[in-house]
Short mmCIF file of C-alpha atoms in Angstrom, two decimals:
data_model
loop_
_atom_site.label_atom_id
_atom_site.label_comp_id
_atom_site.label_asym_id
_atom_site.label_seq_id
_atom_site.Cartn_x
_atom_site.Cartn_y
_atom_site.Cartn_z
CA UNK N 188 155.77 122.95 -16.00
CA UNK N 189 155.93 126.33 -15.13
CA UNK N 190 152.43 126.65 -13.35
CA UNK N 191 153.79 123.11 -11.68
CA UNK N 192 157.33 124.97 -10.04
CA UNK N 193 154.40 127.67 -8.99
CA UNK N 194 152.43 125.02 -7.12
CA UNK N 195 155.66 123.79 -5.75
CA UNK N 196 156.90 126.90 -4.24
CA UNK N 197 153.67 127.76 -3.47
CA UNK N 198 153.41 124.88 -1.09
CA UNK N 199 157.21 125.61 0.05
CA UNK N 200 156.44 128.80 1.37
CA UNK N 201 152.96 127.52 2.81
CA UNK N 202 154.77 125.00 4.95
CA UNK N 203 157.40 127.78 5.61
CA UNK N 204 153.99 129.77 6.58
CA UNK N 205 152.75 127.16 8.88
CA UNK N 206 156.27 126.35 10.52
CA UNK N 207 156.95 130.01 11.26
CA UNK N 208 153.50 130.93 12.28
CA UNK N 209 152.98 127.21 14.41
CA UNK N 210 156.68 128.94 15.93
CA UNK N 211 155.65 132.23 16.48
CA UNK N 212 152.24 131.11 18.58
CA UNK N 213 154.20 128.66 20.57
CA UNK N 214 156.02 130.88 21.78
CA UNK N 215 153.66 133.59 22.15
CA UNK N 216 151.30 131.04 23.98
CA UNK N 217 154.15 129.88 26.18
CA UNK N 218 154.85 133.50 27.01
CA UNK N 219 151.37 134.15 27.78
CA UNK N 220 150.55 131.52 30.19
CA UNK N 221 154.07 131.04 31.65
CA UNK N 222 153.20 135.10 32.38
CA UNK N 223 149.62 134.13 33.47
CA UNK N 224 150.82 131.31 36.02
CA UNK N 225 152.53 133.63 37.78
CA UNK N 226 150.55 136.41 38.01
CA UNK N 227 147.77 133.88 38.87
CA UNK N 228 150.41 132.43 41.70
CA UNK N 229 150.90 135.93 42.61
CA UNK N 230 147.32 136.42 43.25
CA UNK N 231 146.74 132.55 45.04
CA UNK N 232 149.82 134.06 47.64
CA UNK N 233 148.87 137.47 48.42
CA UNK N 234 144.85 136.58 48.73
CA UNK N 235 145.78 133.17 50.71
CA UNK N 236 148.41 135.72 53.08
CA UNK N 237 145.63 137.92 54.09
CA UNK N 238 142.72 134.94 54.14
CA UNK N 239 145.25 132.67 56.66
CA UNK N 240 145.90 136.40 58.52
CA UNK N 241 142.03 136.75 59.18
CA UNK N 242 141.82 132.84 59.86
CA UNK N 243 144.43 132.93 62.28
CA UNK N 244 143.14 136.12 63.69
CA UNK N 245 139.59 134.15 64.14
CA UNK N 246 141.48 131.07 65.88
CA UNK N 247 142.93 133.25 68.43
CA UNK N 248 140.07 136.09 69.14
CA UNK N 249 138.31 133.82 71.47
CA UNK N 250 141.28 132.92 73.33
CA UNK N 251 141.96 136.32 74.16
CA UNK N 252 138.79 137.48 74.76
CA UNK N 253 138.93 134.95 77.67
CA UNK N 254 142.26 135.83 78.61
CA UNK N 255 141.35 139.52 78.90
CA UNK N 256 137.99 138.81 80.51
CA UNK N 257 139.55 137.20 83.46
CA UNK N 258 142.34 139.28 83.30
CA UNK N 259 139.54 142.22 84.11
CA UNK N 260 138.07 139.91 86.49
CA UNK N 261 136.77 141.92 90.15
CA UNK N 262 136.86 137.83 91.12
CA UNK N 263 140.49 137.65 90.08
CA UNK N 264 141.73 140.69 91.13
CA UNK N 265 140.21 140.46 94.84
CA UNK N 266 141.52 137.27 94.74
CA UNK N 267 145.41 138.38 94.11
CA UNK N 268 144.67 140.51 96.89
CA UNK N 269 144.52 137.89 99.34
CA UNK N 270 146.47 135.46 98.06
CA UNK N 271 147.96 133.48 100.63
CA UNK N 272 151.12 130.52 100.27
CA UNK N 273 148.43 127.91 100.97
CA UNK N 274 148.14 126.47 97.72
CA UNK N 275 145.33 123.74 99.41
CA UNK N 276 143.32 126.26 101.31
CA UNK N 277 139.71 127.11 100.74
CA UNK N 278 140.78 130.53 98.87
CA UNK N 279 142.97 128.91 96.45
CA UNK N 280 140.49 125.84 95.91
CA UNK N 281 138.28 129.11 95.32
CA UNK N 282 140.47 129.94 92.21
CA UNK N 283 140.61 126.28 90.63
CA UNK N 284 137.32 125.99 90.54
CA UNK N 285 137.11 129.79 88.63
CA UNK N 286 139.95 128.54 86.05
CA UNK N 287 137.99 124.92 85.39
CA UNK N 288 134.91 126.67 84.75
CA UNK N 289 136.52 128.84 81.90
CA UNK N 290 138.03 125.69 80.84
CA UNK N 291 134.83 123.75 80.69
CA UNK N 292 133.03 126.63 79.38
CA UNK N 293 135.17 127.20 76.24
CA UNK N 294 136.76 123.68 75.97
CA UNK N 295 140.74 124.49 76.47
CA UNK N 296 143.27 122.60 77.20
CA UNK N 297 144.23 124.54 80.08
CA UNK N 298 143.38 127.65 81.96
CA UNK N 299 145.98 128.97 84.46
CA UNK N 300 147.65 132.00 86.17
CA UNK N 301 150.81 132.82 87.51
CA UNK N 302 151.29 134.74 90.77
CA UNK N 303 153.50 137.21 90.45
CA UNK N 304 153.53 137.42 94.49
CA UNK N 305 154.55 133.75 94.86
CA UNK N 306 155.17 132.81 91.93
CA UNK N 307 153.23 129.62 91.57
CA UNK N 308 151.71 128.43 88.30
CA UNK N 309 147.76 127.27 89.35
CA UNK N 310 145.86 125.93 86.50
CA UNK N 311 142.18 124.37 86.58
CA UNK N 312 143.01 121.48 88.66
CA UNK N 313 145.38 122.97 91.20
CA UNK N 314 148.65 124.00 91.65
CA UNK N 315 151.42 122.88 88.98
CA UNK N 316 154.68 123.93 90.54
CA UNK N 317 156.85 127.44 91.37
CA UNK N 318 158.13 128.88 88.30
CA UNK N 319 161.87 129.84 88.44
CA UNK N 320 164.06 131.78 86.52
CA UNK N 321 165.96 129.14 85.85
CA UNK N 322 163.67 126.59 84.59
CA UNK N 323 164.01 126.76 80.63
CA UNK N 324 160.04 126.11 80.79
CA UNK N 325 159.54 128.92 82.73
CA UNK N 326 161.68 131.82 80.49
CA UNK N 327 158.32 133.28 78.79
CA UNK N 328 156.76 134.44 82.12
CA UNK N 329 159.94 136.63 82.76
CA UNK N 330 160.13 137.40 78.81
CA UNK N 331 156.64 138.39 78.70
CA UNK N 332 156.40 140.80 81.37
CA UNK N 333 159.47 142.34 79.86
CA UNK N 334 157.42 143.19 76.73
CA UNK N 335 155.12 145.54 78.63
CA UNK N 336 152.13 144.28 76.29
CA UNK N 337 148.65 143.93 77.44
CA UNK N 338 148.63 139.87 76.42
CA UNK N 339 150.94 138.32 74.48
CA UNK N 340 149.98 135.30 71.73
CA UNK N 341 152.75 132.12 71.67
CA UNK N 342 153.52 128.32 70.54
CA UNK N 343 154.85 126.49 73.39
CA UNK N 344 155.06 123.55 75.09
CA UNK N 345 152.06 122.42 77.85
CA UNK N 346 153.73 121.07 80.73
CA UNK N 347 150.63 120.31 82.46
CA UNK N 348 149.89 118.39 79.15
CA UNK N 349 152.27 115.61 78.37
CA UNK N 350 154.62 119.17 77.07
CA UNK N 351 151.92 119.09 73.83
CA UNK N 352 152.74 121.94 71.17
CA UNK N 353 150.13 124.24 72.38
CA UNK N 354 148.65 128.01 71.04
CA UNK N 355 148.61 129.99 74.52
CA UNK N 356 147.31 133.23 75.02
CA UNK N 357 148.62 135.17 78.25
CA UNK N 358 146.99 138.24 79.35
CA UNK N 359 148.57 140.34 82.40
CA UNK N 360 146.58 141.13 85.44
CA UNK N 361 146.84 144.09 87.33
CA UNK N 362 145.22 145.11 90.66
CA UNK N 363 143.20 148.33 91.10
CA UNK N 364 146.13 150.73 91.48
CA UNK N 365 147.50 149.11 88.36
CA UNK N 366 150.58 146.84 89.75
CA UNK N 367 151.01 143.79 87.60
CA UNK N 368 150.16 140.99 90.00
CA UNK N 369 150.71 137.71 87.81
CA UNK N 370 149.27 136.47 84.63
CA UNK N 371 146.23 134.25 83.35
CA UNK N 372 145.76 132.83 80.21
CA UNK N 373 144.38 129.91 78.20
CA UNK N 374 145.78 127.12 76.05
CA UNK N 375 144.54 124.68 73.16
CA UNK N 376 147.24 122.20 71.37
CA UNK N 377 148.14 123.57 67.98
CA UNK N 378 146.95 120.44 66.00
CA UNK N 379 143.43 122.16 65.96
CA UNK N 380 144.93 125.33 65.32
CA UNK N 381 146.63 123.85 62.32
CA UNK N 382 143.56 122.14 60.72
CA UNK N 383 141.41 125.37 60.43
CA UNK N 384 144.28 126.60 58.27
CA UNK N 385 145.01 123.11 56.16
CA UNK N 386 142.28 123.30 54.56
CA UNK N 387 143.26 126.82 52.38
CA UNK N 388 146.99 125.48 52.31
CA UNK N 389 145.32 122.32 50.22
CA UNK N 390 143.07 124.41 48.55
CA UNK N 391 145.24 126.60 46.76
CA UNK N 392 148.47 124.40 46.42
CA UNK N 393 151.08 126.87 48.75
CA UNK N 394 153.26 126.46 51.42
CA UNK N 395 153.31 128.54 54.54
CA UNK N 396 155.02 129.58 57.56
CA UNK N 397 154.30 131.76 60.48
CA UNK N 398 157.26 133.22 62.26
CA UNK N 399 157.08 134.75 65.86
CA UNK N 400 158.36 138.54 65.38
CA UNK N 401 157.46 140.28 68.39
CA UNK N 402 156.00 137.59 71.04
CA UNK N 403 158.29 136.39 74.59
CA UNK N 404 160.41 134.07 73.10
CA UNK N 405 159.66 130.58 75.18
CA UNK N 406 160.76 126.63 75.60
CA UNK N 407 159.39 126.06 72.34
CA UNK N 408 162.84 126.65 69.41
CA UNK N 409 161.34 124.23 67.20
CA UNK N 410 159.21 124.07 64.25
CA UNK N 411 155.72 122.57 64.19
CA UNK N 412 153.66 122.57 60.82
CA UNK N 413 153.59 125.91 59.58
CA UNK N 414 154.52 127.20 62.64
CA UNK N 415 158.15 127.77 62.09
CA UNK N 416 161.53 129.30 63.32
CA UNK N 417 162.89 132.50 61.59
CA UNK N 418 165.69 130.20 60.51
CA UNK N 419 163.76 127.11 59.28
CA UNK N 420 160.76 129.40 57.47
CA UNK N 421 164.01 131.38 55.72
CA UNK N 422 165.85 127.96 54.56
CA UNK N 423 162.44 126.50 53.11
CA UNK N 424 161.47 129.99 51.18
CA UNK N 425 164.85 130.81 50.02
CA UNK N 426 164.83 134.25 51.66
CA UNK N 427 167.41 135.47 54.57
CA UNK N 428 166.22 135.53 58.43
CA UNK N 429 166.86 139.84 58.29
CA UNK N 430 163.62 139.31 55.69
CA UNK N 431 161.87 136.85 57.18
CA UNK N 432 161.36 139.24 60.37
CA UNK N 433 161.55 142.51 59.05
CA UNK N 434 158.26 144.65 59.63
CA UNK N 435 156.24 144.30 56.31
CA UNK N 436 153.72 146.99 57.66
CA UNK N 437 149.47 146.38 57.12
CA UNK N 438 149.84 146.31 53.22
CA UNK N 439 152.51 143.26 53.33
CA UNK N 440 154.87 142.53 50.72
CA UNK N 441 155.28 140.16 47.74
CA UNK N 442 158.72 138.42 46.49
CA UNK N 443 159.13 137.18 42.86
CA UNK N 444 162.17 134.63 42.42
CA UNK N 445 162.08 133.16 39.11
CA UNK N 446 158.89 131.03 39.48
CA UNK N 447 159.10 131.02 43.04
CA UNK N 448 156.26 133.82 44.45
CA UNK N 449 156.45 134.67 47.93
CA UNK N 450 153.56 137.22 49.57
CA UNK N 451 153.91 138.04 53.66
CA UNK N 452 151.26 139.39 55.73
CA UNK N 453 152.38 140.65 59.20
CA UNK N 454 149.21 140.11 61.53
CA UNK N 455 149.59 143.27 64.09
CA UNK N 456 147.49 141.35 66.96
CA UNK N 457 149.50 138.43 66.89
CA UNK N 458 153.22 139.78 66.46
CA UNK N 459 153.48 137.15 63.50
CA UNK N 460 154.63 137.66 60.03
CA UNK N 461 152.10 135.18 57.83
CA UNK N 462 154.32 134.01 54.72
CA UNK N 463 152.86 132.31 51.65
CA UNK N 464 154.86 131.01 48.89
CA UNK N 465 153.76 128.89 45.15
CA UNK N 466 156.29 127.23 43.16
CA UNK N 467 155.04 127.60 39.70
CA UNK N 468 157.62 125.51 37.88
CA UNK N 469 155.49 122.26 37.99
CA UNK N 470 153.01 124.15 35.84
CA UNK N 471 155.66 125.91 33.61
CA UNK N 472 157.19 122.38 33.08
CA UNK N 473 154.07 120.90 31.99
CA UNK N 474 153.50 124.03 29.80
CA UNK N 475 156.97 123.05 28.28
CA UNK N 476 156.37 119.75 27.57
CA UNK N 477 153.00 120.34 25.38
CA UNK N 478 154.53 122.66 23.94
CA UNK N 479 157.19 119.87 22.32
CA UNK N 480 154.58 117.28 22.29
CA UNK N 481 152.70 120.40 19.81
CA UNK N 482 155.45 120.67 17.99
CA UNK N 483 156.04 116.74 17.20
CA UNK N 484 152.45 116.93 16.14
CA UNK N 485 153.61 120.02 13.70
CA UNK N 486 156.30 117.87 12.27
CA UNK N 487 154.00 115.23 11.46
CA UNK N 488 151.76 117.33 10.15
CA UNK N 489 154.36 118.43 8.14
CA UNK N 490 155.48 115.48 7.11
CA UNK N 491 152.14 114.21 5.84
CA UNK N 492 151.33 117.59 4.14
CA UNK N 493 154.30 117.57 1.57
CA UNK N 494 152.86 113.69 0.97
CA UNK N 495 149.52 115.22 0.15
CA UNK N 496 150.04 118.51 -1.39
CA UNK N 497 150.88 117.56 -4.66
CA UNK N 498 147.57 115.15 -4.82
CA UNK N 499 145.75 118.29 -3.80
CA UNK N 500 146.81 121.50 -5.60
CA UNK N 501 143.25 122.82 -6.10
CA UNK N 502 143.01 123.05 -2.67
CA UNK N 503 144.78 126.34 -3.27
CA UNK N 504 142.26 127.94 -4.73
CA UNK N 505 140.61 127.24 -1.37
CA UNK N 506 143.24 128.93 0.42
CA UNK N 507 143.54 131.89 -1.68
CA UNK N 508 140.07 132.64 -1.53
CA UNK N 509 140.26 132.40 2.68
CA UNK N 510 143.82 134.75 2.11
CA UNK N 511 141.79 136.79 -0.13
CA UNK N 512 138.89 137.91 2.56
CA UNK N 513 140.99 138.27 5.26
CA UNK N 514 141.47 141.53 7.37
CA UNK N 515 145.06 142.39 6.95
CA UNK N 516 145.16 144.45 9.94
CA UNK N 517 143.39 141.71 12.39
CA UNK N 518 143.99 138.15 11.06
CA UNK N 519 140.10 137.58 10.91
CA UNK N 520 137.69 136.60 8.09
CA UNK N 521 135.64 139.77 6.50
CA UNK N 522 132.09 139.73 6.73
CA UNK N 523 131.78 137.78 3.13
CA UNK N 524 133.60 134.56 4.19
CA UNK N 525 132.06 134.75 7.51
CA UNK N 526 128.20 134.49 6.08
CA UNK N 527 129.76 131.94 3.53
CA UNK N 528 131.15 129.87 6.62
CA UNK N 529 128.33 130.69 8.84
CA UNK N 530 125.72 128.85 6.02
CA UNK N 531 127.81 126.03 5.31
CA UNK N 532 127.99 125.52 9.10
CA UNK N 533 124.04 125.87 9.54
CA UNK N 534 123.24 123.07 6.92
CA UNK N 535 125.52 120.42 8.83
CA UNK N 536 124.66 121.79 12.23
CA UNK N 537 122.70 118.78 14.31
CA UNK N 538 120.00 119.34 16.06
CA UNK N 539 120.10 119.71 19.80
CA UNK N 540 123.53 121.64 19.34
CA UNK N 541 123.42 125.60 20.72
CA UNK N 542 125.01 128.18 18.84
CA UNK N 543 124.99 132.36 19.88
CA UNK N 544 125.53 134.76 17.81
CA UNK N 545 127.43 138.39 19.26
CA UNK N 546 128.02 141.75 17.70
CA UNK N 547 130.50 143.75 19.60
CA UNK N 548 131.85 147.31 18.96
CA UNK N 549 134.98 148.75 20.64
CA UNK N 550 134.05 151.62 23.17
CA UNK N 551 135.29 155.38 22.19
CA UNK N 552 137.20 154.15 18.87
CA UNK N 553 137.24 157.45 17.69
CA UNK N 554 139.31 158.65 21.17
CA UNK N 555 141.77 156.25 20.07
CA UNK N 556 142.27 157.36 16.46
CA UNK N 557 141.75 161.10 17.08
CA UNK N 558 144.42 161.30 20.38
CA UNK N 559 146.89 158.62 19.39
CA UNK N 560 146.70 158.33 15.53
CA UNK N 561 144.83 155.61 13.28
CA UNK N 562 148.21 153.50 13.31
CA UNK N 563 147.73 153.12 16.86
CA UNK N 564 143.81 152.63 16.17
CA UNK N 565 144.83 149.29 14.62
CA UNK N 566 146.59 147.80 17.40
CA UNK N 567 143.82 148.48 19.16
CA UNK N 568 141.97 146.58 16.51
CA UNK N 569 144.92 144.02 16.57
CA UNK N 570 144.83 143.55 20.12
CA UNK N 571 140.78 142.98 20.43
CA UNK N 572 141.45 140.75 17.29
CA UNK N 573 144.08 138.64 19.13
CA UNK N 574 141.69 138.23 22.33
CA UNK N 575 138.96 137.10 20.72
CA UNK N 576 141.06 134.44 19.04
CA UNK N 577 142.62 133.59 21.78
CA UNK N 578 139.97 133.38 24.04
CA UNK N 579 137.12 131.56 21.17
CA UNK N 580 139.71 129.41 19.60
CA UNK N 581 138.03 126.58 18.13
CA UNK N 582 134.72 127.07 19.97
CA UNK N 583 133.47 129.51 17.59
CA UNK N 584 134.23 132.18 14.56
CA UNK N 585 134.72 135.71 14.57
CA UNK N 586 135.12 138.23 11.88
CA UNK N 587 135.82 141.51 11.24
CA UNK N 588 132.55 143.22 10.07
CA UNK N 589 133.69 146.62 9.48
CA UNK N 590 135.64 149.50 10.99
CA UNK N 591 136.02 148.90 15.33
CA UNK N 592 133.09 146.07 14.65
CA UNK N 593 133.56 142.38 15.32
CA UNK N 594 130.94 139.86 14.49
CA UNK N 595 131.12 136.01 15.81
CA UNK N 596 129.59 132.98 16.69
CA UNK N 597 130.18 130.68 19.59
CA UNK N 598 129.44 127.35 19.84
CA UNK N 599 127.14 127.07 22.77
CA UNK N 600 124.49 128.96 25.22
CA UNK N 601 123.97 132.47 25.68
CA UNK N 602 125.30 132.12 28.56
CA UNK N 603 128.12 130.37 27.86
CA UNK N 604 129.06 132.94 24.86
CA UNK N 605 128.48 135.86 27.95
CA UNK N 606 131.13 133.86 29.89
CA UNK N 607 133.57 134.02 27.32
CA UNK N 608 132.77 137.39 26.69
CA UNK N 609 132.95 139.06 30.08
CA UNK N 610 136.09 137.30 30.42
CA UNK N 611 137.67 139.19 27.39
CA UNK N 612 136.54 142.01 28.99
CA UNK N 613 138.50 141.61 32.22
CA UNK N 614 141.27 140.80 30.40
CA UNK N 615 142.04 143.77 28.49
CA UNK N 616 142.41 145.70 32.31
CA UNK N 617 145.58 144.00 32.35
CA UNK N 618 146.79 144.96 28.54
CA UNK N 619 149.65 147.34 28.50
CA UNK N 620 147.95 149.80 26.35
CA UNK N 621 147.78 153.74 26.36
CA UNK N 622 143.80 154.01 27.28
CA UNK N 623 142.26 151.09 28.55
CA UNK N 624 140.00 149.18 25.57
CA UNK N 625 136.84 147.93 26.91
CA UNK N 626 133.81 147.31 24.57
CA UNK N 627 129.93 147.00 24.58
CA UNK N 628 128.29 143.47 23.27
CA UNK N 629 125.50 141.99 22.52
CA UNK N 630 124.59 138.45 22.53
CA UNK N 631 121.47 136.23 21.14
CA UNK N 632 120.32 132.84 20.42
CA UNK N 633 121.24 131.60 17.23
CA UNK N 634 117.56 129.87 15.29
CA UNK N 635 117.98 127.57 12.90
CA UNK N 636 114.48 129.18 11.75
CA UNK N 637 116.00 132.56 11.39
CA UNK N 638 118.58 134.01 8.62
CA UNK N 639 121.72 135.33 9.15
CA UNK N 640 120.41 139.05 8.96
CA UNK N 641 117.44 138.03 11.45
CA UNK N 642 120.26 136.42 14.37
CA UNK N 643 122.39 139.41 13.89
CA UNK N 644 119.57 141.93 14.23
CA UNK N 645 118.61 140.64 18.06
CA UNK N 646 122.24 140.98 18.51
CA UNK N 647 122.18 144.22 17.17
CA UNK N 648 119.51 145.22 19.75
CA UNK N 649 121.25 143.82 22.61
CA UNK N 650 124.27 145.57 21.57
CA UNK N 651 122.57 149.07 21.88
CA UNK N 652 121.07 147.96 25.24
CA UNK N 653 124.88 147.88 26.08
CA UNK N 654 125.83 151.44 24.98
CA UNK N 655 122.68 152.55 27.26
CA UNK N 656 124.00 150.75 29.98
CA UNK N 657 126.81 152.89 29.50
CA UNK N 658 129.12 150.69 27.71
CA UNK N 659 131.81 148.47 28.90
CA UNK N 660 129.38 145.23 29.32
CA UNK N 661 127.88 142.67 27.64
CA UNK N 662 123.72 142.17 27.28
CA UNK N 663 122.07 139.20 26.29
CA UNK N 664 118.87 139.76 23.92
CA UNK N 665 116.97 137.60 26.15
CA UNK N 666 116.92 140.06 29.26
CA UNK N 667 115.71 142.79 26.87
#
């Protein structure tokens, strides 16, 4: 009765074990990739921010290297000379047949220039009317010289067009004693502009808007895809319009708001701040809910445990011999249960199925011990423990083999073992630790032909090809 109420509690504080432990990686897991989601939306922002910035900057470089080609024109510039109010003359037939050859030549929308003698607006089929200061349509001509910019980059409306949301670039042009005489520039509607960009907006799952910070403010108050007023772009992102145009500088700037994660690129040439933002809660929602749907499988589990732990009490033995060769300081197997495991696991392998075999050691152990003190030693241990784990899970075995050396096998290619592997390795750059842990690794083949000493000594080799490397990589044994 006695060695019965043993059992019992025995299995009491195993399920207390499992419930606690089931607990603590749920919410260590949770923690993890909630923290990973957003550093990974973090990264999706800011790298999508400075892509769109050198997409954008692509879009428009043709435009106003036309634009400041005719702006430089002799042709152009002569031409302003003797300008005359004959908009049907010979001369000025002369000048529409200059702007519709840019036009055909680069396939615009429009090509035009404003006289800043008589004010009329010619584009590449003649003359469109007399701007005026008080024509609404008219405001970024005045605006724009006002700016005292070489060219100037701008969303408005085509009047010549059907009014078509359009991506102009206006260049000034200045005769040869450098008096601004009007301005030329080019024009192509903004839905093509927008599609070279969709394509990374789909790609990587983010919203974004581009706000006009330093361009002549035009016709065009509206908002037009991403192309957006400092008001609208500041309602959608959450942030205030004082933010939305401040001056960000050439490095940019990121925003974290509870899962929202806003990055902003200001592009210099363009006047335009480039803002990116990923919601992350989707993903942190869906983290939630397998995280209950894990723990409903727990309580089952539970459930049909206590039914079959009493039918199965020399199962403990089992479990005291696995408690028995574990590393208390890492949570792995020792070397003895991993060569038990590793056996039992060769005599039902299949054939066909690829197995690798790595030795790994952690890279100036002895720094760690001797600078921060062997308590600190095994956290490192702890944490390279934990990674592997994490990172293997159920797609191989690792162990503990002895001192700062882990031994494991993966269930797959070299190759896929390396992937793993490497990707360990650039995860520890991001642990919070006091010198960064990297180690050296080698990885071979597992043969079924071969014992466990024979796998582990190509390992072994690879592993020292490593630390001749200089450490902090991973070699398979069939590069040797």
């Amino acid at each position: 009765m006695k060695k019965k109420n043993y059992s019992t509690i025995a299995n009491i504080i195993i399920i207390l074990l499992i419930v606690v432990t089931f607990a603590g990686i749920q919410f260590n897991e949770f923690s993890f990739y909630k923290d990973s989601a957003r550093e990974q939306a973090k990264n999706d922002v800011i790298l999508t921010s400075v892509d769109i910035k050198s997409q954008i900057t692509n879009i428009s470089t043709e435009q106003r290297v036309a634009s400041q080609m005719m702006a430089n024109d002799v042709f152009l510039r002569r031409w302003c000379n003797n300008e005359t109010t004959d908009a049907y003359s010979e001369h000025a037939q002369q000048l529409y047949d200059y702007l519709n050859a840019y036009k055909k030549k680069y396939n615009y929308d429009i090509v035009f220039f404003v006289s800043n003698k008589t004010y009329n607006y010619y584009y590449d089929r003649g003359l469109n009317k007399v701007i005026s200061r008080s024509n609404d349509f008219d405001v970024w001509y005045f605006n724009f010289l006002k700016l005292n910019q070489e060219y100037d980059i701008q969303i408005d409306h085509d009047e010549v067009n059907n009014y078509s949301v359009t991506l102009f670039v206006n260049c000034i042009v200045k005769d040869f004693n450098g008096k601004t005489v009007g301005v030329v520039g080019v024009g192509k509607k903004i839905d093509n502009f927008e599609s070279s960009v969709r394509k990374i907006i789909d790609l990587f799952d983010v919203d974004v808007s581009i706000v006009n910070i330093g361009n002549a403010h035009n016709s065009f108050t509206g908002s037009s895809g991403f192309y957006k007023t400092s008001k609208d772009a500041a309602d959608e992102m959450g942030l205030t319009e004082s933010e939305v145009l401040s001056d960000v500088g050439s490095e940019g700037f990121v925003w974290v708001d509870g899962n929202k994660i806003t990055a902003v690129q200001k592009n210099g040439d363009l006047n335009w701040n480039i803002f990116v933002q990923k919601d992350t809660s989707d993903t942190i929602q869906s983290m939630l809910e397998q995280t209950y749907t894990r723990n409903v499988f727990l309580t089952i589990i539970i459930v049909l445990y206590i039914l079959a732990s009493f039918m199965f009490l020399h199962k403990l033995k089992g479990i005291d011999l696995i408690a028995e060769n574990t590393d208390e300081f890492t949570g792995l197997y020792n070397n003895k249960l991993f060569k038990d495991r590793y056996y039992k696991r060769s005599k039902r392998q299949k054939k066909g199925i690829k197995r690798s075999m790595f030795i790994l050691d952690v890279d100036n152990f002895k720094t760690f011990n001797d600078t921060y003190g062997h308590l600190y030693g095994n956290t490192v241990l702890k944490i390279m423990a934990d990674e592997l784990k994490d990172n293997i899970g159920n797609n191989g075995e690792v162990c503990r083999w002895g001192g700062d050396e882990f031994v494991g096998e993966i269930f797959g290619t070299e190759k896929d073992a390396l992937r793993i592997l490497e990707g360990i390795l650039e995860k520890l750059k991001d642990k919070d630790t006091k010198m960064t842990i990297t180690f050296s690794c080698g990885i071979a083949a597992v043969s079924s032909k071969q014992s466990l000493e024979e796998n582990l000594k190509k390992a072994d080799k690879a592993l020292y090809r490593s630390k001749e490397k200089g450490k902090n990589c991973c070699t398979l044994y069939t590069d040797l």
